[in-house]
CSV table of C-alpha atoms in Angstrom, one decimal:
chain,number,residue,atom,x,y,z
A,583,MET,CA,-8.0,13.2,-21.0
A,584,THR,CA,-5.8,16.2,-21.9
A,585,LEU,CA,-2.7,17.8,-20.5
A,586,GLN,CA,-4.7,20.9,-20.0
A,587,GLN,CA,-7.2,19.2,-17.8
A,588,LEU,CA,-4.4,17.8,-15.7
A,589,LYS,CA,-3.0,21.3,-15.3
A,590,TYR,CA,-6.5,22.5,-14.3
A,591,VAL,CA,-6.7,20.0,-11.5
A,592,ILE,CA,-3.3,20.9,-10.2
A,593,GLU,CA,-4.1,24.6,-10.2
A,594,VAL,CA,-7.4,24.0,-8.3
A,595,VAL,CA,-5.5,22.1,-5.6
A,596,ASN,CA,-2.9,24.8,-5.4
A,597,CYS,CA,-5.5,27.6,-5.1
A,598,GLY,CA,-7.9,25.6,-2.8
A,599,SER,CA,-10.9,26.7,-4.8
A,600,ILE,CA,-12.3,26.6,-8.4
A,601,ASN,CA,-13.0,30.3,-8.3
A,602,GLU,CA,-9.4,31.3,-7.5
A,603,ALA,CA,-8.0,28.8,-9.9
A,604,ALA,CA,-10.2,30.2,-12.7
A,605,LYS,CA,-8.9,33.7,-12.1
A,606,LYS,CA,-5.3,32.5,-12.3
A,607,LEU,CA,-6.0,30.5,-15.4
A,608,PHE,CA,-7.8,33.4,-17.0
A,609,ILE,CA,-10.9,31.3,-17.8
A,610,SER,CA,-14.4,31.5,-16.5
A,611,GLN,CA,-15.4,29.5,-13.4
A,612,PRO,CA,-18.1,27.5,-15.3
A,613,SER,CA,-15.6,26.5,-18.0
A,614,LEU,CA,-13.2,25.3,-15.4
A,615,SER,CA,-15.9,23.4,-13.5
A,616,ASN,CA,-17.1,21.7,-16.7
A,617,ALA,CA,-13.6,20.7,-17.8
A,618,ILE,CA,-13.0,19.0,-14.4
A,619,LYS,CA,-16.5,17.3,-14.5
A,620,ASP,CA,-15.8,16.1,-18.0
A,621,LEU,CA,-12.5,14.6,-16.8
A,622,GLU,CA,-14.1,12.9,-13.8
A,623,ALA,CA,-16.8,11.4,-16.1
A,624,GLU,CA,-14.1,10.2,-18.5
A,625,ILE,CA,-12.0,8.4,-15.9
A,626,GLY,CA,-14.8,7.3,-13.7
A,627,ILE,CA,-13.8,8.8,-10.3
A,628,GLU,CA,-14.6,11.9,-8.3
A,629,ILE,CA,-11.4,13.9,-8.1
A,630,PHE,CA,-13.0,16.6,-5.8
A,631,LEU,CA,-15.6,16.3,-3.1
A,632,ARG,CA,-18.0,19.3,-3.3
A,633,SER,CA,-19.9,20.8,-0.4
A,634,ALA,CA,-21.3,24.1,0.8
A,635,LYS,CA,-17.9,24.8,2.4
A,636,GLY,CA,-16.0,24.3,-0.8
A,637,ILE,CA,-14.1,21.5,-2.4
A,638,THR,CA,-11.6,18.9,-1.1
A,639,LEU,CA,-9.7,16.1,-2.8
A,640,SER,CA,-11.2,12.7,-2.6
A,641,ILE,CA,-9.1,9.7,-1.8
A,642,ASP,CA,-9.1,8.7,-5.5
A,643,GLY,CA,-8.4,12.4,-6.3
A,644,SER,CA,-5.2,12.4,-4.1
A,645,GLU,CA,-3.9,9.4,-6.0
A,646,PHE,CA,-4.8,10.9,-9.3
A,647,LEU,CA,-3.1,14.2,-8.4
A,648,GLY,CA,0.2,12.4,-7.9
A,649,TYR,CA,0.1,10.9,-11.4
A,650,ALA,CA,-1.1,14.2,-12.9
A,651,ARG,CA,1.9,16.1,-11.4
A,652,GLN,CA,4.3,13.6,-12.8
A,653,VAL,CA,2.8,13.8,-16.3
A,654,VAL,CA,2.8,17.6,-16.3
A,655,GLU,CA,6.4,17.7,-15.0
A,656,GLN,CA,7.5,15.3,-17.6
A,657,ALA,CA,5.7,17.2,-20.3
A,658,GLY,CA,7.5,20.3,-19.3
A,659,LEU,CA,10.8,18.5,-19.6
A,660,LEU,CA,9.9,17.3,-23.1
A,661,GLU,CA,9.0,20.9,-24.1
A,662,GLN,CA,12.3,22.2,-22.8
A,663,ARG,CA,14.3,19.5,-24.6
A,664,TYR,CA,12.6,19.3,-27.9
A,665,LEU,CA,10.6,22.6,-28.4
A,666,HIS,CA,13.3,24.8,-26.9
A,667,GLN,CA,10.7,26.4,-24.6
A,668,LYS,CA,11.8,28.3,-21.4
A,669,PRO,CA,11.8,26.2,-18.2
A,670,SER,CA,8.3,25.6,-16.7
A,671,ARG,CA,7.2,27.6,-13.6
A,672,GLN,CA,8.5,25.7,-10.6
A,673,LEU,CA,6.0,25.0,-7.8
A,674,CYS,CA,6.6,23.9,-4.2
A,675,ALA,CA,4.6,24.3,-1.0
A,676,ILE,CA,5.8,23.5,2.6
A,677,SER,CA,3.9,23.8,5.9
A,678,THR,CA,5.9,23.8,9.1
A,679,GLN,CA,5.9,24.6,12.8
A,680,HIS,CA,7.9,27.6,13.6
A,681,TYR,CA,11.5,26.4,13.0
A,682,ALA,CA,14.3,28.6,11.7
A,683,PHE,CA,16.1,25.7,10.1
A,684,ALA,CA,13.0,25.0,8.0
A,685,VAL,CA,13.2,28.6,6.7
A,686,ASN,CA,17.0,28.3,6.1
A,687,ALA,CA,16.4,25.2,3.9
A,688,PHE,CA,13.7,27.1,2.0
A,689,VAL,CA,16.0,30.0,1.3
A,690,ASN,CA,18.7,27.5,0.1
A,691,LEU,CA,16.1,25.8,-2.2
A,692,ILE,CA,15.1,29.0,-3.9
A,693,LYS,CA,18.7,30.2,-4.2
A,694,GLY,CA,19.7,26.9,-5.8
A,695,SER,CA,16.6,26.5,-8.1
A,696,GLY,CA,18.1,28.5,-10.9
A,697,ALA,CA,14.5,28.9,-12.2
A,698,GLU,CA,13.5,32.0,-14.2
A,699,GLU,CA,10.0,31.6,-12.9
A,700,TYR,CA,8.8,29.9,-9.7
A,701,GLU,CA,5.9,30.0,-7.2
A,702,PHE,CA,7.0,28.6,-3.8
A,703,THR,CA,5.0,28.7,-0.6
A,704,LEU,CA,6.2,28.4,3.0
A,705,ARG,CA,3.5,28.3,5.6
A,706,GLU,CA,4.6,28.7,9.3
A,707,THR,CA,1.4,27.6,10.8
A,708,ARG,CA,-0.4,25.6,13.6
A,709,THR,CA,0.1,21.9,14.1
A,710,TYR,CA,-3.4,20.8,13.1
A,711,GLU,CA,-3.3,23.0,10.0
A,712,ILE,CA,0.0,21.5,8.9
A,713,ILE,CA,-1.7,18.1,8.9
A,714,GLU,CA,-4.7,19.5,7.1
A,715,ASP,CA,-2.5,21.2,4.5
A,716,VAL,CA,-0.7,17.9,3.7
A,717,LYS,CA,-3.8,15.9,3.8
A,718,ASN,CA,-5.5,18.2,1.3
A,719,LEU,CA,-2.3,18.5,-0.7
A,720,ARG,CA,-2.1,22.3,-0.2
A,721,SER,CA,1.5,21.4,0.8
A,722,GLU,CA,3.5,18.5,-0.2
A,723,ILE,CA,5.5,18.3,3.0
A,724,GLY,CA,4.8,19.2,6.6
A,725,ILE,CA,7.4,19.6,9.4
A,726,LEU,CA,6.4,19.0,13.0
A,727,TYR,CA,7.6,17.2,16.1
A,728,MET,CA,6.5,14.3,18.2
A,729,ASN,CA,7.5,13.2,21.8
A,730,PRO,CA,6.2,10.6,24.2
A,731,PHE,CA,3.3,12.9,25.3
A,732,ASN,CA,1.7,13.7,21.9
A,733,GLN,CA,3.0,10.7,19.8
A,734,LYS,CA,-0.1,8.4,20.1
A,735,VAL,CA,-2.5,11.3,19.2
A,736,ILE,CA,-0.4,12.6,16.3
A,737,GLU,CA,0.2,9.1,14.9
A,738,LYS,CA,-3.5,8.3,15.1
A,739,LEU,CA,-4.3,11.5,13.2
A,740,LEU,CA,-1.7,10.8,10.6
A,741,ARG,CA,-3.0,7.2,10.0
A,742,GLU,CA,-6.5,8.4,9.6
A,743,ASN,CA,-5.4,10.9,7.0
A,744,ARG,CA,-3.1,8.5,5.2
A,745,LEU,CA,0.0,10.4,6.1
A,746,ASP,CA,3.5,9.1,6.9
A,747,PHE,CA,5.9,10.6,9.5
A,748,HIS,CA,9.6,10.5,8.6
A,749,PRO,CA,12.0,11.3,11.5
A,750,LEU,CA,14.8,13.7,10.8
A,751,PHE,CA,16.5,14.2,14.2
A,752,THR,CA,16.0,13.9,17.9
A,753,ALA,CA,16.9,16.9,20.1
A,754,SER,CA,17.2,17.5,23.9
A,755,PRO,CA,14.9,20.3,25.1
A,756,HIS,CA,16.4,23.8,25.3
A,757,ILE,CA,15.0,27.2,26.2
A,758,PHE,CA,15.4,30.1,23.9
A,759,ILE,CA,16.1,33.4,25.7
A,760,SER,CA,17.7,36.8,25.2
A,761,THR,CA,21.5,36.9,25.6
A,762,ARG,CA,20.8,39.6,28.3
A,763,ASN,CA,18.6,37.2,30.3
A,764,PRO,CA,20.3,36.3,33.6
A,765,LEU,CA,19.9,32.6,32.8
A,766,ALA,CA,22.0,33.0,29.6
A,767,ALA,CA,25.2,32.5,31.6
A,768,GLN,CA,24.1,29.2,33.0
A,769,THR,CA,25.2,25.9,31.4
A,770,SER,CA,21.7,24.5,32.0
A,771,VAL,CA,18.4,25.3,33.7
A,772,ILE,CA,15.6,23.4,35.5
A,773,LEU,CA,11.9,24.3,35.5
A,774,GLU,CA,12.2,25.9,38.9
A,775,ASP,CA,14.6,28.5,37.5
A,776,LEU,CA,12.0,29.7,35.0
A,777,GLN,CA,9.1,30.4,37.3
A,778,GLU,CA,9.5,34.2,37.4
A,779,TYR,CA,10.0,34.6,33.7
A,780,PRO,CA,7.2,35.0,31.1
A,781,TYR,CA,6.6,31.8,29.1
A,782,LEU,CA,6.0,32.2,25.4
A,783,SER,CA,4.3,29.7,23.2
A,784,PHE,CA,2.6,29.6,19.8
A,785,GLU,CA,-1.2,29.7,20.0
A,786,GLN,CA,-3.1,26.9,18.2
A,787,GLY,CA,-6.4,28.5,17.5
A,788,GLU,CA,-9.6,26.5,17.7
A,789,PHE,CA,-7.6,23.3,17.9
A,790,ASN,CA,-5.9,24.4,21.1
A,791,SER,CA,-5.2,20.9,22.4
A,792,PHE,CA,-2.3,20.1,24.7
A,793,TYR,CA,-1.3,17.5,22.1
A,794,PHE,CA,-1.0,20.1,19.3
A,795,SER,CA,1.2,22.4,21.2
A,796,GLU,CA,4.5,23.2,19.5
A,797,GLU,CA,6.3,23.2,22.9
A,798,ILE,CA,6.8,20.1,25.1
A,799,LEU,CA,5.6,20.1,28.7
A,800,SER,CA,2.3,21.8,27.5
A,801,THR,CA,0.4,20.7,30.6
A,802,VAL,CA,2.9,22.5,33.0
A,803,PHE,CA,1.4,25.5,34.8
A,804,HIS,CA,3.1,28.9,34.2
A,805,LYS,CA,2.5,31.9,36.4
A,806,LYS,CA,3.1,34.2,33.4
A,807,SER,CA,2.1,32.9,30.0
A,808,ILE,CA,1.9,34.7,26.6
A,809,HIS,CA,0.6,33.2,23.3
A,810,VAL,CA,1.8,34.5,20.0
A,811,SER,CA,1.1,33.6,16.4
A,812,ASP,CA,4.4,34.3,14.6
A,813,ARG,CA,8.1,33.7,15.2
A,814,ALA,CA,9.2,37.3,14.9
A,815,THR,CA,6.8,38.4,17.6
A,816,LEU,CA,8.0,35.6,19.9
A,817,PHE,CA,11.7,36.5,19.5
A,818,ASN,CA,10.9,40.2,20.1
A,819,LEU,CA,9.1,39.3,23.3
A,820,LEU,CA,11.9,37.1,24.4
A,821,ILE,CA,14.2,40.1,24.2
A,822,GLY,CA,11.7,42.8,25.4
A,823,LEU,CA,10.2,40.9,28.4
A,824,ASN,CA,13.1,38.5,29.2
A,825,GLY,CA,10.8,35.7,28.4
A,826,TYR,CA,11.6,32.1,27.3
A,827,THR,CA,10.2,29.4,25.1
A,828,ILE,CA,11.0,25.7,24.8
A,829,SER,CA,12.4,24.2,21.6
A,830,THR,CA,15.1,22.1,19.9
A,831,GLY,CA,18.1,24.3,20.7
A,832,ILE,CA,18.8,25.1,17.1
A,833,VAL,CA,19.1,28.9,16.7
A,834,SER,CA,19.8,30.6,13.4
A,835,ALA,CA,21.9,33.8,13.9
A,836,ASP,CA,21.2,34.6,10.2
A,837,LEU,CA,17.4,34.8,10.7
A,838,ASN,CA,17.1,35.6,14.4
A,839,GLY,CA,20.2,37.8,15.0
A,840,ASP,CA,22.9,37.2,17.7
A,841,ASN,CA,20.8,38.3,20.6
A,842,ILE,CA,19.0,35.0,21.1
A,843,THR,CA,20.7,32.0,22.7
A,844,SER,CA,19.7,28.5,23.8
A,845,VAL,CA,20.3,26.9,27.1
A,846,PRO,CA,19.8,23.2,27.8
A,847,LEU,CA,16.7,22.4,29.9
A,848,GLN,CA,17.1,19.5,32.3
A,849,VAL,CA,13.9,17.5,31.9
A,850,ASP,CA,13.3,13.8,31.1
A,851,ASP,CA,12.0,14.3,27.6
A,852,ARG,CA,13.0,14.3,23.9
A,853,ILE,CA,11.9,16.2,20.8
A,854,GLN,CA,11.8,14.2,17.6
A,855,VAL,CA,11.4,16.4,14.5
A,856,GLY,CA,10.3,14.9,11.2
A,857,TRP,CA,8.4,15.5,8.0
A,858,ILE,CA,5.1,14.2,6.9
A,859,ALA,CA,3.7,13.5,3.5
A,860,SER,CA,0.8,11.6,1.9
A,861,HIS,CA,1.8,8.0,1.1
A,862,GLN,CA,-0.6,8.2,-1.9
A,863,ILE,CA,1.5,10.5,-4.0
A,864,GLN,CA,5.2,10.8,-5.1
A,865,LEU,CA,6.9,14.0,-4.1
A,866,SER,CA,7.8,16.5,-6.8
A,867,LYS,CA,11.4,17.2,-7.7
A,868,GLN,CA,11.3,20.5,-5.8
A,869,ALA,CA,9.9,18.8,-2.7
A,870,ARG,CA,12.7,16.3,-2.8
A,871,LEU,CA,15.3,19.0,-3.3
A,872,TYR,CA,13.8,20.8,-0.2
A,873,LEU,CA,14.3,17.7,1.9
A,874,ASP,CA,17.9,17.5,0.7
A,875,GLU,CA,18.5,21.2,1.8
A,876,LEU,CA,16.7,20.6,5.1
A,877,LYS,CA,19.0,17.7,5.9
A,878,LYS,CA,22.1,19.7,5.0
A,879,VAL,CA,21.0,22.6,7.2
A,880,ILE,CA,20.4,20.3,10.2
A,881,GLN,CA,23.8,18.7,9.7
A,882,ASP,CA,25.4,22.1,9.5
A,883,TYR,CA,24.1,22.8,13.0
A,884,GLY,CA,25.9,19.6,14.1
A,885,VAL,CA,22.8,17.6,14.7
A,886,PRO,CA,22.9,14.0,13.5
A,887,LEU,CA,20.2,12.8,11.2
A,888,LEU,CA,18.0,9.7,12.0
A,889,GLU,CA,17.6,8.7,8.3
């Protein structure tokens, strides 16, 4: 087993395919495949499961990856300390539902990294894909919410994929609307107040289950409904069409401007936001630093943490 082989495994996981990893490593695809097969033969496990659709980490491979990342990270520290080499390229990947506070924390992570080289990834994506990303270790951390409606389904899916949910905070439901919306002057709203306004939500693709919705009350009928795929489009439509969406109430003026506001929604429900990770691996230093920044941002908004 060599350090180079460990780096090969990590790069394949980061890229999601052997072909793409070989390109980034500037080696041939057969050479990379053979190096990984030799490693698997030496340690007696299958790191990757191979099929016509591509490769995925095996259960044993997920555990192996955790150790490999630690070894490579420690080797980088040794090189910096004793060989006077420049700091190693920092890596971190996060998958999240469409939360501005998750982006704020990511910005702070990068600003505070001080690294000469880094390759960070932030995926604002669909609920099911967040779970898939973390299960397959494309991302170390996923950020999503649970409430009484979706909790049993989400928890079952996390258990099946050996993922743990760590609560961050619990929020009362709010609507996000334009500051020019007539409802912006109200101290709170009820569902009946919203009937004539377009309802905006994030589409969930082929896994378009009520339980995977990013918005609570996903089974409520709306006379006017618009599905979008990104946060910028959603906020533009909130302003252009006087629409609304339902979320945590945490609005970032830095990212969304000062023309979006939140108003409490009077419903008997709660939104518990947390992060998920595989319990088979230890988080990297950068992932742990991201969580620290995430908690700071949440507290800066005046929201008490659950941990």
